[in-house]
Coordinates of C-alpha atoms and ligand atoms in Angstrom, one line a residue:
X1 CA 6.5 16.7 10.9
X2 CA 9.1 14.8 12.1
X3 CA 10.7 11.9 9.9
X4 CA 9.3 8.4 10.1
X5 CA 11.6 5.5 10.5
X6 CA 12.3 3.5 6.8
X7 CA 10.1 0.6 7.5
X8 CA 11.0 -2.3 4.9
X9 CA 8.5 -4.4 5.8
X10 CA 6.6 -6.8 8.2
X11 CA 8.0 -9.0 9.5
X12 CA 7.0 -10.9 12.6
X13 CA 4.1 -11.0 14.7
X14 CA 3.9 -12.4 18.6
X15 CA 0.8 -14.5 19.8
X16 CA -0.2 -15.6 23.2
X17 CA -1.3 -19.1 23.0
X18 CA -3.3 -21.1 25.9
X19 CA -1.8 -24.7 24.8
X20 CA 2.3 -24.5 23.5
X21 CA 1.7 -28.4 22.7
X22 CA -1.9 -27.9 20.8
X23 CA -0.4 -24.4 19.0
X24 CA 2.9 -26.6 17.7
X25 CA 1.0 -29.2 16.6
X26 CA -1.1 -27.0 14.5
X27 CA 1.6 -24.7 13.6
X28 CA 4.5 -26.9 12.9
X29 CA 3.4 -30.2 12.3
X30 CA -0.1 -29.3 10.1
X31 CA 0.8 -25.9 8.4
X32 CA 4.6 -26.6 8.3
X33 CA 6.5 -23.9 10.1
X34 CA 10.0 -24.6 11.0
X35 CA 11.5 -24.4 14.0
X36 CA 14.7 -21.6 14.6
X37 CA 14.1 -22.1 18.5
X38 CA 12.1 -23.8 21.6
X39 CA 11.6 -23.6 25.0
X40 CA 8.9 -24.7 27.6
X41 CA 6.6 -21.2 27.2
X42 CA 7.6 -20.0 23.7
X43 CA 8.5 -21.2 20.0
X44 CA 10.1 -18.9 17.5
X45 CA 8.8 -20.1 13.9
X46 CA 9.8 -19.3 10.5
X47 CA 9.0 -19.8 6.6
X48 CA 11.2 -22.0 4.6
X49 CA 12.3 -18.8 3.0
X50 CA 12.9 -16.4 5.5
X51 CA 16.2 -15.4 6.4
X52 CA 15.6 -13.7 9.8
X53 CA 15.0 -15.7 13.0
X54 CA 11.6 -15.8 13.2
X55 CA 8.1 -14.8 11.7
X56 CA 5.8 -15.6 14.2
X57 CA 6.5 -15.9 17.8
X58 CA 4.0 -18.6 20.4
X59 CA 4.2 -17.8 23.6
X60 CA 1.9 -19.6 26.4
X61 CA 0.0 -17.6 28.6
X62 CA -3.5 -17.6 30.0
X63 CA -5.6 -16.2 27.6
X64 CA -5.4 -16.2 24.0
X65 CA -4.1 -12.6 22.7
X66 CA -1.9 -10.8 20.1
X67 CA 1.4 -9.2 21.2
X68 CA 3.4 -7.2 19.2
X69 CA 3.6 -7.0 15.5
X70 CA 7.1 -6.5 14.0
X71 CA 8.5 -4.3 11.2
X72 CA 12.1 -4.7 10.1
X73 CA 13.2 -1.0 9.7
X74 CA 16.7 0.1 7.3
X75 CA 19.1 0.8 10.1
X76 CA 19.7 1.6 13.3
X77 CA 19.4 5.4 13.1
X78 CA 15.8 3.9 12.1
X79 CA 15.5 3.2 15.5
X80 CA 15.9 6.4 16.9
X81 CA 13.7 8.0 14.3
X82 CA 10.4 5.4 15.6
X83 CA 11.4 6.9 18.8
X84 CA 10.8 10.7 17.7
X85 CA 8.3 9.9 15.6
X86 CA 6.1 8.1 18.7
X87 CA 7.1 10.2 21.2
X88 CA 6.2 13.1 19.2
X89 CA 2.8 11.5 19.0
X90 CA 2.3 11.4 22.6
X91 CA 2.7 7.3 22.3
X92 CA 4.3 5.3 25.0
X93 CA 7.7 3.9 24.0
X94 CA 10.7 1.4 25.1
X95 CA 14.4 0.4 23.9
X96 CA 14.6 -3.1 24.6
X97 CA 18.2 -3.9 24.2
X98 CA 19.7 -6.8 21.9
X99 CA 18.9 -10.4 22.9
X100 CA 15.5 -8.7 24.3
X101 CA 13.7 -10.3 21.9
X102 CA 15.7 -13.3 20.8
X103 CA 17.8 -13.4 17.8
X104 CA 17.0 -9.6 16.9
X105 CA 18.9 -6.4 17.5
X106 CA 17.4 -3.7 19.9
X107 CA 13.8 -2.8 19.3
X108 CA 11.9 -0.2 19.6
X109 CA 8.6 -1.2 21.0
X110 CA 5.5 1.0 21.1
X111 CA 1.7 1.5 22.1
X112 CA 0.7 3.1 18.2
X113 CA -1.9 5.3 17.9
X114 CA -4.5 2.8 16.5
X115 CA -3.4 0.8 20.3
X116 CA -1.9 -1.9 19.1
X117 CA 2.3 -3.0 20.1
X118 CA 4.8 -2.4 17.1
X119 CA 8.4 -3.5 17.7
X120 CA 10.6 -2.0 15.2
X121 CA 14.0 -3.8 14.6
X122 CA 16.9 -3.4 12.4
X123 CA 18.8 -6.6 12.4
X124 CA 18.5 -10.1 13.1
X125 CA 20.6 -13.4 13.5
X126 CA 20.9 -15.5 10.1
X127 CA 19.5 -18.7 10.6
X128 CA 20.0 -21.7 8.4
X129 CA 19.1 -21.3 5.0
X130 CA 16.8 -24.0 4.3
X131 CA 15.1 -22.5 1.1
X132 CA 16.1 -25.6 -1.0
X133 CA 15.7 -28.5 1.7
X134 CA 12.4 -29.4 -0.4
X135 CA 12.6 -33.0 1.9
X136 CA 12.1 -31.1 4.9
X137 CA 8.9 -29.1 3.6
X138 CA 5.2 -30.4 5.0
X139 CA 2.0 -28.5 5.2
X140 CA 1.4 -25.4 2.9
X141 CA 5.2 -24.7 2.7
X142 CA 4.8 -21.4 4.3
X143 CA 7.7 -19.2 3.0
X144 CA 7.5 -15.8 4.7
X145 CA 5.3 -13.5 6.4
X146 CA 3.4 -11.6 4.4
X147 CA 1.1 -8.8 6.3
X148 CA -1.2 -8.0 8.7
X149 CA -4.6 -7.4 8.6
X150 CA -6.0 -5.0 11.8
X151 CA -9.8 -4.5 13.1
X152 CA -9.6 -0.8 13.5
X153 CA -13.1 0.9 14.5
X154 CA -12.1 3.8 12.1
X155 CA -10.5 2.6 9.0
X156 CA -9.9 6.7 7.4
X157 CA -7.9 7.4 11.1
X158 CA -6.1 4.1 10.6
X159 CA -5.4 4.6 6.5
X160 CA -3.8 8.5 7.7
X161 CA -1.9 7.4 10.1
X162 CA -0.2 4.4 8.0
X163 CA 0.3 7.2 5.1
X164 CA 2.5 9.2 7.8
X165 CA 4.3 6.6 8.2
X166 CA 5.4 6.4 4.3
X167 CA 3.1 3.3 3.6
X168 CA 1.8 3.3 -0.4
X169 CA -2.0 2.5 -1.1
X170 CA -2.6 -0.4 -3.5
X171 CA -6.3 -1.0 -2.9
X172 CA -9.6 0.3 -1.0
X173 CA -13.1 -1.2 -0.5
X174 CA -15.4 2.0 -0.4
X175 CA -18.3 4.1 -1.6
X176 CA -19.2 7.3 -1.8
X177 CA -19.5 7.6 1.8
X178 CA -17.2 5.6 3.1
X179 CA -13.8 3.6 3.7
X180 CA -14.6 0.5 4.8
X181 CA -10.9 -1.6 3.5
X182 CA -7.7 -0.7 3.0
X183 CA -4.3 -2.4 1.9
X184 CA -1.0 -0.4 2.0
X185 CA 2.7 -0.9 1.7
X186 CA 6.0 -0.9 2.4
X187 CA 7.6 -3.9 0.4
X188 CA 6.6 -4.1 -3.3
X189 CA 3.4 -6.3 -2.9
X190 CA -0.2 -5.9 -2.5
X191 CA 0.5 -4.9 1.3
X192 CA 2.3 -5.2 4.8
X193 CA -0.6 -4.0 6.5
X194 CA -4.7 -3.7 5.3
X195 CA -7.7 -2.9 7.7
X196 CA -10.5 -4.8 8.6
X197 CA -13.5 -1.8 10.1
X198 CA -14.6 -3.4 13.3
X199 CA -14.1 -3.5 17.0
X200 CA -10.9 -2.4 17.9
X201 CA -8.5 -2.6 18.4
X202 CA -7.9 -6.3 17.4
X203 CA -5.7 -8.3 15.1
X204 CA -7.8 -9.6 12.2
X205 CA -5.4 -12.4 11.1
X206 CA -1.9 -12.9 10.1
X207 CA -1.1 -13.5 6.2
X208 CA 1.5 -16.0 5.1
X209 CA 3.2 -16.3 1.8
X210 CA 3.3 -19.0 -0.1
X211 CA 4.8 -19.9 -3.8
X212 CA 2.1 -21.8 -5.4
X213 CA -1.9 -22.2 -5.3
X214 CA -1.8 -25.8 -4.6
X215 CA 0.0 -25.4 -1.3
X216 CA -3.4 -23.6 -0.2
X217 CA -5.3 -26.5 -1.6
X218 CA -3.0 -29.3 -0.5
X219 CA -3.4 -27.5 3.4
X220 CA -7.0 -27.8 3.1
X221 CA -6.8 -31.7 2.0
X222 CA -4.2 -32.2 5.0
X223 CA -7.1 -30.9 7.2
X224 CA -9.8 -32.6 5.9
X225 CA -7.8 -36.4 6.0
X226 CA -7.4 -35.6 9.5
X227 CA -11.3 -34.6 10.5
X228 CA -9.6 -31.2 11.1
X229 CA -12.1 -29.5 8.6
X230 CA -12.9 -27.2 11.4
X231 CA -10.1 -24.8 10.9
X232 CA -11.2 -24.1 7.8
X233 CA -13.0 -20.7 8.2
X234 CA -13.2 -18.9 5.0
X235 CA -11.9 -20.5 0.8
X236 CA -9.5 -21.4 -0.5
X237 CA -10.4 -19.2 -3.0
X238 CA -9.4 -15.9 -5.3
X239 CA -9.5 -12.6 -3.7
X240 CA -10.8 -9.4 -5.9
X241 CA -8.3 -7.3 -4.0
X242 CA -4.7 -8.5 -4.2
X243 CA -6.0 -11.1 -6.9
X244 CA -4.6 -14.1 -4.4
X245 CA -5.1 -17.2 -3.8
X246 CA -6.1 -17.8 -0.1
X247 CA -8.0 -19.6 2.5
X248 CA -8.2 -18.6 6.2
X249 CA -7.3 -21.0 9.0
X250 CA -8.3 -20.9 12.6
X251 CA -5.6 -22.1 15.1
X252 CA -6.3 -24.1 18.2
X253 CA -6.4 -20.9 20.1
X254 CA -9.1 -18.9 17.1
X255 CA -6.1 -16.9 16.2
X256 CA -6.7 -16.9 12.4
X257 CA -4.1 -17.1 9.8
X258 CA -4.4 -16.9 5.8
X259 CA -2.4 -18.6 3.7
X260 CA -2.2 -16.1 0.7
X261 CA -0.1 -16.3 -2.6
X262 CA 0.3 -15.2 -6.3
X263 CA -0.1 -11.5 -5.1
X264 CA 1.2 -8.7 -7.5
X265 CA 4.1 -6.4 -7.9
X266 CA 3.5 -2.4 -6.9
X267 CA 7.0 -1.0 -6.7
X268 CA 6.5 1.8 -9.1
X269 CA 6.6 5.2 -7.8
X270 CA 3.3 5.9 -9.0
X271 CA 1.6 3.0 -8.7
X272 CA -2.1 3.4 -9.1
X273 CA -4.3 2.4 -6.5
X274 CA -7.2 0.1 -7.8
X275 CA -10.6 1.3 -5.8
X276 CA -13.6 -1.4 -5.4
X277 CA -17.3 -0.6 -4.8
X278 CA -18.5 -2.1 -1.6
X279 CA -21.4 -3.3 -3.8
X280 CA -19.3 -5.3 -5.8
X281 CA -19.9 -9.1 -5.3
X282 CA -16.3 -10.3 -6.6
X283 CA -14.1 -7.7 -4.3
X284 CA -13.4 -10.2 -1.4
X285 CA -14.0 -13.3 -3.0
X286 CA -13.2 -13.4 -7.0
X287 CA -15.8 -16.0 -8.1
X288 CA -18.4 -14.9 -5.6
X289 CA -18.7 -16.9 -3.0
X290 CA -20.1 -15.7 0.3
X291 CA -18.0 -14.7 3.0
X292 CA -19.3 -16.5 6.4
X293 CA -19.7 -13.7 9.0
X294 CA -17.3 -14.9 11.5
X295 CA -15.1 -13.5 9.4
X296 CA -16.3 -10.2 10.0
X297 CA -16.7 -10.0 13.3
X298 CA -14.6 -12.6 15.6
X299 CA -10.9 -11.4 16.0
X300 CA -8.0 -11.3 18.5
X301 CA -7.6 -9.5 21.4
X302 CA -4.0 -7.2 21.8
X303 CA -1.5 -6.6 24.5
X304 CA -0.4 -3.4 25.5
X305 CA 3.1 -2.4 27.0
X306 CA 1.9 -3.8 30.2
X307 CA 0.6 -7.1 29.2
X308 CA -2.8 -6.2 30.0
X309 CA -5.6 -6.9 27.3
X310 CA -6.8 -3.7 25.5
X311 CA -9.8 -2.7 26.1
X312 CA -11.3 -2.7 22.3
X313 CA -13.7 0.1 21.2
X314 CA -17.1 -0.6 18.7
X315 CA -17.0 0.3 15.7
X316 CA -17.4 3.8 14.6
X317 CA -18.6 3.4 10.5
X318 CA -21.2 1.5 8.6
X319 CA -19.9 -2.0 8.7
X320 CA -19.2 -3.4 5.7
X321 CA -20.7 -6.8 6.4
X322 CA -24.2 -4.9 6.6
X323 CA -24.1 -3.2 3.3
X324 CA -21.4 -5.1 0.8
X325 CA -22.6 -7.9 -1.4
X326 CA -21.0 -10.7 -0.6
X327 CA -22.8 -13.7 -2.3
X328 CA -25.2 -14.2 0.1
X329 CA -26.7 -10.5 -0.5
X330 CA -25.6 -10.5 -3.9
X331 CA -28.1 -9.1 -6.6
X332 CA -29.0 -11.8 -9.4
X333 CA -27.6 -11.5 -12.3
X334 CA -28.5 -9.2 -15.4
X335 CA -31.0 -10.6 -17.6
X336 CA -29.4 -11.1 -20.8
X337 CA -30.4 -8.1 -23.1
X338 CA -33.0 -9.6 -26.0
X339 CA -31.5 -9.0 -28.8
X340 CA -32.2 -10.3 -33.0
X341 CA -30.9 -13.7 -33.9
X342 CA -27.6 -13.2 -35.8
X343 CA -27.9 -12.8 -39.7
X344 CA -27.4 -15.8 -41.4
X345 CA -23.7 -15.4 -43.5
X346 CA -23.7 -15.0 -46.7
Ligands
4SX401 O1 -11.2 -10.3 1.3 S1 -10.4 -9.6 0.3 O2 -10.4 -10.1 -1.1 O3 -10.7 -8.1 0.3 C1 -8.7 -9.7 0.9 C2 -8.5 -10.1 2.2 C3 -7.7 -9.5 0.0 C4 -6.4 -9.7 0.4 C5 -6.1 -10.1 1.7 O4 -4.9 -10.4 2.2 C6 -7.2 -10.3 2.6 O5 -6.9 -10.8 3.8
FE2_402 FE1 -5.0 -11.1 4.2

């Protein structure tokens, strides 16, 4: 096989927005990205912790639509490797020279198997470190990107192919037939990437980091003070898997983002993964609660090398919305056992 590139992590995503005004309103001035650079079609955003020059990318265009997701690779020979490794796939590829994307090195840009754009890059301007300008945070205080999450119509094709590429296994939602959820690695958290099964492909949402629980809830008051309740799709509340803290967020656009923090570490070499029952009502929300079914089934459309919208395929697996307990098909709790009164002590 040939060698995959040494992908460190993810890193930035791209998104095709219809409105730059309505998408920096939402983005910068409610959620609290900063700013590393601005033009009249495109924004390059950032956490207050990240030291690259961008985790998200806005573009305007003419219909809503994901472009490429990024991982930062180890070094340039890393570069060359993606190259092999997709060409050796049969996957189109392109070298897009420094300054092709701004403030990053040269990428390697590809069509993956699963159909979705991947731009691998191994180094990046230093922008201001603003980690400790606490008078300049708003919003949830978004610090870094932390993952992906892709509708893939095949989740066990999408879960090999991410293990070629070197990528750990920290949790699943299955059963005895099936894979309907998976969350792999790179960096030494929960994930980089997870899969949602669905119509694909599609990106599901983009996950940001944040430090503490009450930026999540203190987003969700923002929203609510200004009638903006709306974006609020799904929490806050405590995943099963990953044991975060999260809600999901709907931008102008429907492009939806998760605020997720308080993940855990997974560094070692044989971390175990943790495997939860599709029948189990806690796995994708902690205390129960329902997931609404938009959050199923509505994601984002993706780019390919052309700029044409992908054509997305149905799903090819039971869906997990139709069999998994989620709250509102949850089973009612065990009766409590009978059982004697306690003996009085003596
Ligand atoms: O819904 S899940 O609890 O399975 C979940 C969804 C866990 C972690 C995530 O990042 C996510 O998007
Ligand atoms: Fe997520």
């Amino acid at each position: 096989m040939v060698t995959p590139p040494d992908i460190v992590r993810a890193a930035y995503a791209s998104l095709v927005v219809t409105s730059l005004s309505a998408a920096r309103h939402f983005w910068v001035d409610l959620l609290g990205f900063v700013v590393t650079y601005e033009d009249a079609r495109s924004l390059y955003l950032r956490g207050y912790d990240e030291l690259t020059h961008h985790n998200l990318i806005l573009r305007s265009g003419p219909e809503a639509a994901a472009g490429a997701l990024g991982f930062r690779v180890r070094s340039g020979d890393d570069l060359a490797r993606a190259s092999a490794f997709y060409q050796a796939l049969g996957c189109r590829t392109e070298r897009l020279p420094a300054g092709t994307v701004r403030g990053t090195g040269e990428v390697v840009r590809v069509e993956d198997p699963l159909g979705f754009l991947i731009d691998f890059f191994a180094s990046s301007a230093h922008p201001q470190r603003l980690q400790q300008r606490y008078d300049l945070r708003r919003g949830a205080e978004v610090a870094r990107l932390d993952h992906f999450n892709i509708c893939v119509p095949d989740v066990p094709a999408a879960y090999s192919y991410y293990s070629s590429l070197g990528f750990g296994l920290s949790e699943t939602i299955e059963d005895g037939q099936t894979l309907y959820a998976a969350w792999m690695y790179r960096k030494q958290t929960v994930h980089d990437v997870a899969f949602t099964g669905g119509a694909g492909p599609r990106l599901h949402h983009l996950g940001f980091f944040a430090h503490e629980p009450h930026s999540v809830l203190r987003m969700c008051d923002i929203l609510g003070s200004l009638s903006r309740q709306s974006c609020i799709e799904r929490g806050p509340g405590r995943h099963g898997v990953s044991n975060a803290f999260y809600v999901y967020l709907r931008d102008p656009d429907g492009h939806r983002v998760e605020i997720y923090t308080s993940d855990y570490y997974t560094g070692d070499p044989d971390h175990p993964a943790l495997r939860w029952s599709v029948h189990d009502p806690r796995r994708r929300d902690f205390w129960g609660n329902a997931v609404i079914p938009s959050w199923y089934t509505q994601a984002s459309v993706v780019l390919d090398l052309d700029g044409a919208v992908r054509p997305v395929t149905d799903i090819a697996q039971t869906a997990e919305v139709t069999v998994g307990a989620d709250g509102f098909t949850a089973p009612p709790p065990a009766p409590v056992p009978p059982s004697a009164p306690p003996a009085p002590p003596r």
